CSV table of C-alpha atoms in Angstrom, one decimal:
chain,number,residue,atom,x,y,z
A,239,MET,CA,46.6,-127.4,43.9
A,240,ALA,CA,45.4,-123.8,43.7
A,241,LEU,CA,42.3,-124.9,41.9
A,242,ASN,CA,41.4,-127.4,44.6
A,243,SER,CA,41.8,-124.8,47.3
A,244,SER,CA,39.6,-122.3,45.5
A,245,ARG,CA,36.9,-125.0,45.1
A,246,SER,CA,37.0,-125.8,48.8
A,247,THR,CA,36.7,-122.2,49.7
A,248,LEU,CA,33.7,-121.7,47.5
A,249,SER,CA,31.9,-124.8,48.9
A,250,SER,CA,32.5,-123.7,52.5
A,251,ALA,CA,31.2,-120.2,51.7
A,252,CYS,CA,28.0,-121.7,50.1
A,253,THR,CA,27.5,-123.9,53.2
A,254,ALA,CA,27.8,-121.0,55.5
A,255,LEU,CA,25.4,-119.0,53.4
A,256,ARG,CA,22.7,-121.7,53.6
A,257,GLN,CA,23.1,-122.0,57.4
A,258,CYS,CA,22.6,-118.2,57.8
A,259,ARG,CA,19.5,-118.3,55.7
A,260,ARG,CA,18.1,-121.3,57.7
A,261,HIS,CA,18.7,-119.5,61.0
A,262,ALA,CA,17.2,-116.2,59.7
A,263,SER,CA,14.0,-118.0,58.6
A,264,LEU,CA,13.6,-119.7,62.0
A,265,SER,CA,14.2,-116.5,64.0
A,266,ILE,CA,11.3,-114.6,62.5
A,267,SER,CA,8.4,-114.5,65.0
A,268,PRO,CA,4.9,-113.3,64.8
A,269,ILE,CA,5.8,-110.3,66.9
A,270,SER,CA,8.4,-109.1,64.4
A,271,ILE,CA,6.1,-109.6,61.5
A,272,SER,CA,3.4,-107.5,63.2
A,273,LEU,CA,5.9,-104.8,63.9
A,274,SER,CA,7.1,-104.7,60.3
A,275,SER,CA,3.6,-104.3,59.0
A,276,ARG,CA,2.8,-101.3,61.3
A,277,GLN,CA,2.8,-97.8,59.8
A,278,LEU,CA,5.2,-95.2,61.2
A,279,SER,CA,3.6,-92.2,62.9
A,280,THR,CA,5.0,-88.7,62.5
A,281,THR,CA,3.2,-87.3,65.6
A,282,PRO,CA,5.0,-87.3,68.9
A,283,ALA,CA,4.0,-89.8,71.6
A,284,ARG,CA,1.6,-88.6,74.3
A,285,CYS,CA,1.6,-89.4,78.0
A,286,VAL,CA,-1.2,-91.3,79.6
A,287,GLY,CA,-4.2,-89.1,80.2
A,288,GLU,CA,-3.0,-86.3,77.9
A,289,GLN,CA,-5.7,-85.0,75.6
A,290,ALA,CA,-5.2,-85.5,71.9
A,291,PRO,CA,-4.7,-82.3,69.8
A,292,SER,CA,-7.7,-81.0,67.9
A,293,LEU,CA,-7.9,-80.7,64.1
A,294,GLU,CA,-7.4,-77.0,64.2
A,295,GLN,CA,-4.2,-77.3,66.2
A,296,LEU,CA,-2.8,-79.9,63.8
A,297,SER,CA,-3.6,-77.7,60.8
A,298,GLN,CA,-1.8,-74.7,62.2
A,299,THR,CA,1.6,-73.9,60.9
A,300,PRO,CA,4.5,-73.4,63.3
A,301,SER,CA,4.4,-69.6,62.8
A,302,GLU,CA,0.7,-69.5,63.6
A,303,LYS,CA,1.2,-71.4,66.9
A,304,GLU,CA,3.6,-68.7,68.1
A,305,PRO,CA,2.2,-65.7,69.8
A,306,THR,CA,2.1,-62.5,67.7
A,307,SER,CA,4.2,-60.6,70.2
A,308,GLU,CA,7.1,-63.0,69.7
A,309,ARG,CA,7.2,-62.6,65.9
A,310,SER,CA,9.9,-60.2,64.7
A,311,SER,CA,8.6,-57.1,62.9
A,312,LYS,CA,12.0,-56.3,61.5
A,313,PRO,CA,12.7,-56.7,57.8
A,314,ARG,CA,14.6,-59.9,56.8
A,315,TRP,CA,17.7,-58.0,55.7
A,316,SER,CA,18.2,-56.3,59.1
A,317,TYR,CA,18.8,-59.4,61.4
A,318,THR,CA,20.4,-62.9,61.4
A,319,PRO,CA,17.8,-65.7,61.7
A,320,GLU,CA,18.0,-67.5,65.0
A,321,GLY,CA,18.2,-70.9,63.3
A,322,MET,CA,21.4,-69.8,61.6
A,323,LYS,CA,23.3,-68.6,64.7
A,324,GLY,CA,26.0,-70.8,66.1
A,325,PRO,CA,26.5,-72.2,69.6
A,326,GLY,CA,27.7,-68.8,70.9
A,327,PHE,CA,31.4,-69.1,70.2
A,328,SER,CA,33.7,-69.0,67.1
A,329,ILE,CA,36.6,-71.2,66.2
A,330,ASN,CA,38.0,-68.4,64.0
A,331,VAL,CA,41.0,-67.0,66.0
A,332,VAL,CA,42.0,-63.5,64.9
A,333,LYS,CA,45.5,-62.4,65.6
A,334,ASP,CA,44.5,-58.8,65.9
A,335,PRO,CA,41.1,-58.3,67.6
A,336,ARG,CA,40.8,-54.8,66.0
A,337,ARG,CA,40.3,-56.5,62.6
A,338,LYS,CA,37.0,-57.9,63.8
A,339,ILE,CA,35.5,-54.5,64.1
A,340,TRP,CA,33.8,-53.3,60.9
A,341,VAL,CA,30.6,-51.2,60.7
A,342,VAL,CA,28.3,-51.3,57.7
A,343,ASN,CA,25.4,-49.2,56.7
A,344,GLU,CA,22.0,-50.0,58.2
A,345,ASP,CA,20.1,-46.9,57.0
A,346,PRO,CA,17.7,-47.5,54.1
A,347,ALA,CA,17.7,-43.8,53.2
A,348,ALA,CA,21.5,-43.9,52.5
A,349,LEU,CA,21.0,-46.9,50.3
A,350,ASP,CA,18.2,-45.2,48.3
A,351,VAL,CA,20.5,-42.2,47.7
A,352,MET,CA,23.1,-44.6,46.2
A,353,TYR,CA,20.5,-46.2,43.9
A,354,GLN,CA,19.3,-42.8,42.7
A,355,ARG,CA,22.9,-41.7,41.9
A,356,LEU,CA,23.5,-44.9,39.9
A,357,LEU,CA,20.1,-45.5,38.2
A,358,GLY,CA,18.4,-42.1,38.2
A,359,THR,CA,15.9,-40.3,40.3
A,360,GLU,CA,13.5,-43.3,40.5
A,361,GLY,CA,16.3,-45.8,40.8
A,362,ASN,CA,15.5,-46.6,44.4
A,363,ARG,CA,12.0,-47.8,43.3
A,364,LEU,CA,13.2,-50.3,40.7
A,365,LEU,CA,13.8,-53.1,43.1
A,366,PRO,CA,12.0,-54.4,46.3
A,367,ASP,CA,13.6,-53.7,49.6
A,368,GLU,CA,14.9,-57.2,50.2
A,369,ILE,CA,16.5,-57.3,46.7
A,370,LYS,CA,18.1,-53.9,47.1
A,371,TRP,CA,19.9,-55.1,50.2
A,372,LEU,CA,20.7,-58.5,48.8
A,373,ALA,CA,22.4,-56.9,45.7
A,374,ILE,CA,24.8,-55.0,47.9
A,375,THR,CA,25.6,-57.8,50.4
A,376,HIS,CA,28.8,-59.6,49.8
A,377,LYS,CA,29.3,-63.2,51.0
A,378,SER,CA,31.9,-62.0,53.5
A,379,PHE,CA,29.3,-60.1,55.5
A,380,ASP,CA,27.8,-62.0,58.5
A,381,PHE,CA,29.3,-65.2,57.3
A,382,GLY,CA,26.7,-65.2,54.4
A,383,ARG,CA,23.9,-65.9,56.8
A,384,ARG,CA,21.7,-63.1,55.4
A,385,GLY,CA,22.3,-64.1,51.8
A,386,ASN,CA,24.8,-62.7,49.3
A,387,ASN,CA,25.0,-61.3,45.8
A,388,THR,CA,27.3,-63.9,44.2
A,389,ARG,CA,24.7,-65.4,41.9
A,390,LEU,CA,23.2,-62.1,41.0
A,391,GLY,CA,26.7,-60.8,40.2
A,392,TYR,CA,27.4,-63.7,37.9
A,393,PHE,CA,24.1,-63.2,36.0
A,394,GLY,CA,24.7,-59.4,35.8
A,395,ARG,CA,28.2,-60.0,34.4
A,396,GLN,CA,26.7,-62.0,31.5
A,397,VAL,CA,24.0,-59.4,30.8
A,398,LEU,CA,26.6,-56.5,30.7
A,399,ALA,CA,29.0,-58.6,28.6
A,400,VAL,CA,26.3,-59.2,26.0
A,401,GLU,CA,25.3,-55.6,25.9
A,402,SER,CA,29.0,-54.5,25.7
A,403,THR,CA,29.4,-56.7,22.7
A,404,ARG,CA,26.3,-55.4,21.1
A,405,THR,CA,27.4,-51.8,21.7
A,406,ILE,CA,30.7,-52.5,19.9
A,407,LEU,CA,29.0,-54.1,16.9
A,408,VAL,CA,26.6,-51.2,16.3
A,409,SER,CA,29.2,-48.5,16.9
A,410,THR,CA,31.2,-46.7,14.2
A,411,ILE,CA,34.9,-47.5,14.5
A,412,ASN,CA,37.3,-45.9,12.1
A,413,ASP,CA,40.2,-48.2,11.1
A,414,LEU,CA,43.1,-45.8,10.7
A,415,ASN,CA,45.6,-48.5,9.8
A,416,GLY,CA,43.5,-50.1,7.1
A,417,PRO,CA,43.6,-53.8,6.3
A,418,ILE,CA,46.8,-55.6,7.3
A,419,PRO,CA,48.7,-56.6,4.2
A,420,ASP,CA,49.2,-60.3,3.7
A,421,SER,CA,52.8,-61.4,3.4
A,422,TYR,CA,51.9,-63.9,0.6
A,423,GLY,CA,49.8,-61.4,-1.4
A,424,ARG,CA,46.5,-63.1,-0.7
A,425,THR,CA,43.2,-61.2,-0.6
A,426,PRO,CA,41.2,-61.8,2.6
A,427,PHE,CA,37.6,-62.8,2.2
A,428,SER,CA,35.1,-60.0,2.9
A,429,HIS,CA,31.4,-59.9,3.3
A,430,PRO,CA,28.9,-57.2,4.5
A,431,ALA,CA,27.7,-59.6,7.2
A,432,LEU,CA,31.2,-59.8,8.6
A,433,THR,CA,31.9,-56.1,8.7
A,434,ASN,CA,30.6,-55.6,12.3
A,435,ALA,CA,32.4,-58.7,13.5
A,436,ASP,CA,35.8,-57.3,12.6
A,437,LYS,CA,35.2,-54.5,15.1
A,438,LEU,CA,35.8,-56.9,17.9
A,439,ASN,CA,39.4,-57.1,16.8
A,440,GLU,CA,40.0,-53.5,17.8
A,441,VAL,CA,37.7,-53.0,20.8
A,442,HIS,CA,37.0,-55.8,23.3
A,443,PRO,CA,34.0,-56.0,25.6
A,444,GLN,CA,36.4,-56.3,28.6
A,445,SER,CA,37.7,-52.8,27.8
A,446,LEU,CA,34.2,-51.2,28.2
A,447,ILE,CA,33.5,-52.9,31.6
A,448,ASP,CA,37.1,-52.7,32.9
A,449,ARG,CA,37.5,-53.6,36.6
A,450,GLU,CA,39.2,-50.4,37.5
A,451,LYS,CA,36.6,-48.3,35.6
A,452,MET,CA,33.7,-50.1,37.2
A,453,ALA,CA,35.2,-49.6,40.7
A,454,SER,CA,35.8,-45.9,40.0
A,455,VAL,CA,32.1,-45.5,39.0
A,456,ALA,CA,31.0,-47.3,42.1
A,457,VAL,CA,33.1,-44.9,44.2
A,458,ASP,CA,31.5,-41.9,42.4
A,459,VAL,CA,27.9,-43.1,43.3
A,460,GLY,CA,28.8,-43.8,46.9
A,461,LEU,CA,28.7,-47.6,46.8
A,462,PRO,CA,31.5,-48.3,49.3
A,463,SER,CA,29.7,-46.4,52.1
A,464,VAL,CA,26.5,-48.6,51.8
A,465,MET,CA,28.0,-51.9,50.6
A,466,ARG,CA,27.8,-54.7,53.2
A,467,TRP,CA,31.0,-56.7,53.4
A,468,LYS,CA,33.8,-57.6,55.9
A,469,PRO,CA,37.3,-56.9,54.7
A,470,ARG,CA,40.0,-59.2,55.8
A,471,LEU,CA,42.3,-56.3,56.5
A,472,PRO,CA,40.3,-53.2,57.6
A,473,GLU,CA,43.4,-51.1,57.5
A,474,ASN,CA,44.1,-52.1,53.9
A,475,LEU,CA,41.0,-52.2,51.8
A,476,GLU,CA,42.8,-52.6,48.5
A,477,GLY,CA,44.6,-55.6,49.8
A,478,SER,CA,41.3,-57.0,51.0
A,479,GLY,CA,40.0,-57.0,47.4
A,480,ILE,CA,37.6,-54.0,47.5
A,481,VAL,CA,37.9,-53.6,43.7
A,482,ALA,CA,36.6,-57.2,43.1
A,483,VAL,CA,33.9,-56.7,45.7
A,484,LEU,CA,32.8,-53.4,44.1
A,485,ASN,CA,32.7,-55.1,40.6
A,486,THR,CA,30.6,-58.0,41.9
A,487,THR,CA,28.2,-55.6,43.6
A,488,MET,CA,27.8,-53.5,40.4
A,489,PHE,CA,27.1,-56.6,38.4
A,490,ALA,CA,24.6,-57.8,41.0
A,491,ILE,CA,22.6,-54.6,40.8
A,492,PHE,CA,22.1,-54.9,37.1
A,493,GLY,CA,21.6,-58.7,37.4
A,494,ALA,CA,18.7,-58.0,39.9
A,495,ILE,CA,17.2,-55.4,37.5
A,496,ALA,CA,17.4,-57.9,34.6
A,497,LEU,CA,15.6,-60.5,36.7
A,498,GLN,CA,13.0,-58.1,38.0
A,499,HIS,CA,12.2,-56.1,34.8
A,500,GLY,CA,13.8,-58.1,32.0
A,501,SER,CA,17.0,-57.9,30.0
A,502,GLU,CA,15.9,-54.9,27.9
A,503,ALA,CA,15.4,-52.7,31.0
A,504,ALA,CA,18.9,-53.7,32.3
A,505,GLN,CA,20.5,-53.0,28.9
A,506,ARG,CA,18.8,-49.6,28.6
A,507,LEU,CA,20.0,-48.6,32.1
A,508,PHE,CA,23.4,-49.9,31.2
A,509,ARG,CA,23.6,-47.7,28.1
A,510,ASP,CA,22.0,-44.6,29.7
A,511,ARG,CA,23.4,-44.7,33.2
A,512,LEU,CA,26.7,-46.7,33.2
A,513,LEU,CA,28.2,-46.9,29.8
A,514,SER,CA,28.5,-43.1,29.4
A,515,ARG,CA,30.4,-42.9,32.7
A,516,LEU,CA,32.7,-45.8,31.8
A,517,GLN,CA,33.6,-44.2,28.5
A,518,HIS,CA,34.8,-41.0,30.3
A,519,LYS,CA,37.1,-43.0,32.6
A,520,ARG,CA,40.7,-43.3,31.6
């Protein structure tokens, strides 16, 4: 019984499909065929009597069509692009309006002083102006509309992790306790090529680039006063995650140097300008 019902359903479906195909073939007219064969135009429609644009006007870019007086002479880091601004209102309702007020540095001279303290007397000339501002801009600033240092921070973290591991492997570490005796009296395998690898059992790369130490060095060079970010609680910066933001910014600076000048330059600056300060932190 069920088999017969399924057969009847299939036959009725096939009949309906054939009828739809027959009606579709009859409804095609020469007008629709001619419309389908026409090419689509990307130029806007013109009114009757309007003069067609010349070849020079079509070849101009949108920026060239705008008058020079309307172009902004400000650097890219100093303003929010008009195309990224919202409709003029925000759906973010803040319980305390005072928390929306947070002033960041806009003085390039103050930023150069920080780079000189961190990277040396010529540290402010190692990066272009746009990259210098991008490296110290957190994603919480201006809703991320001026760019942020998240990807630079991730890349810089990997560069410093590799250099920290290399520093441990080439350093001299005295094992005061000696080899750990085996409870079964076995002799562990030893080889000269594995001597440096055993150093990682005593000192970890995370201990060299500790979060608290990195944040302390960032405070010493004056990074909090020039860093662009928006804390969630302006009255409680530690609760807003300033330690994590300072670490990301420090990593982003060295990540930008590695991309601009190569990993060797970033590793040399890490050993000369940052590692010595980190080792003196307790």
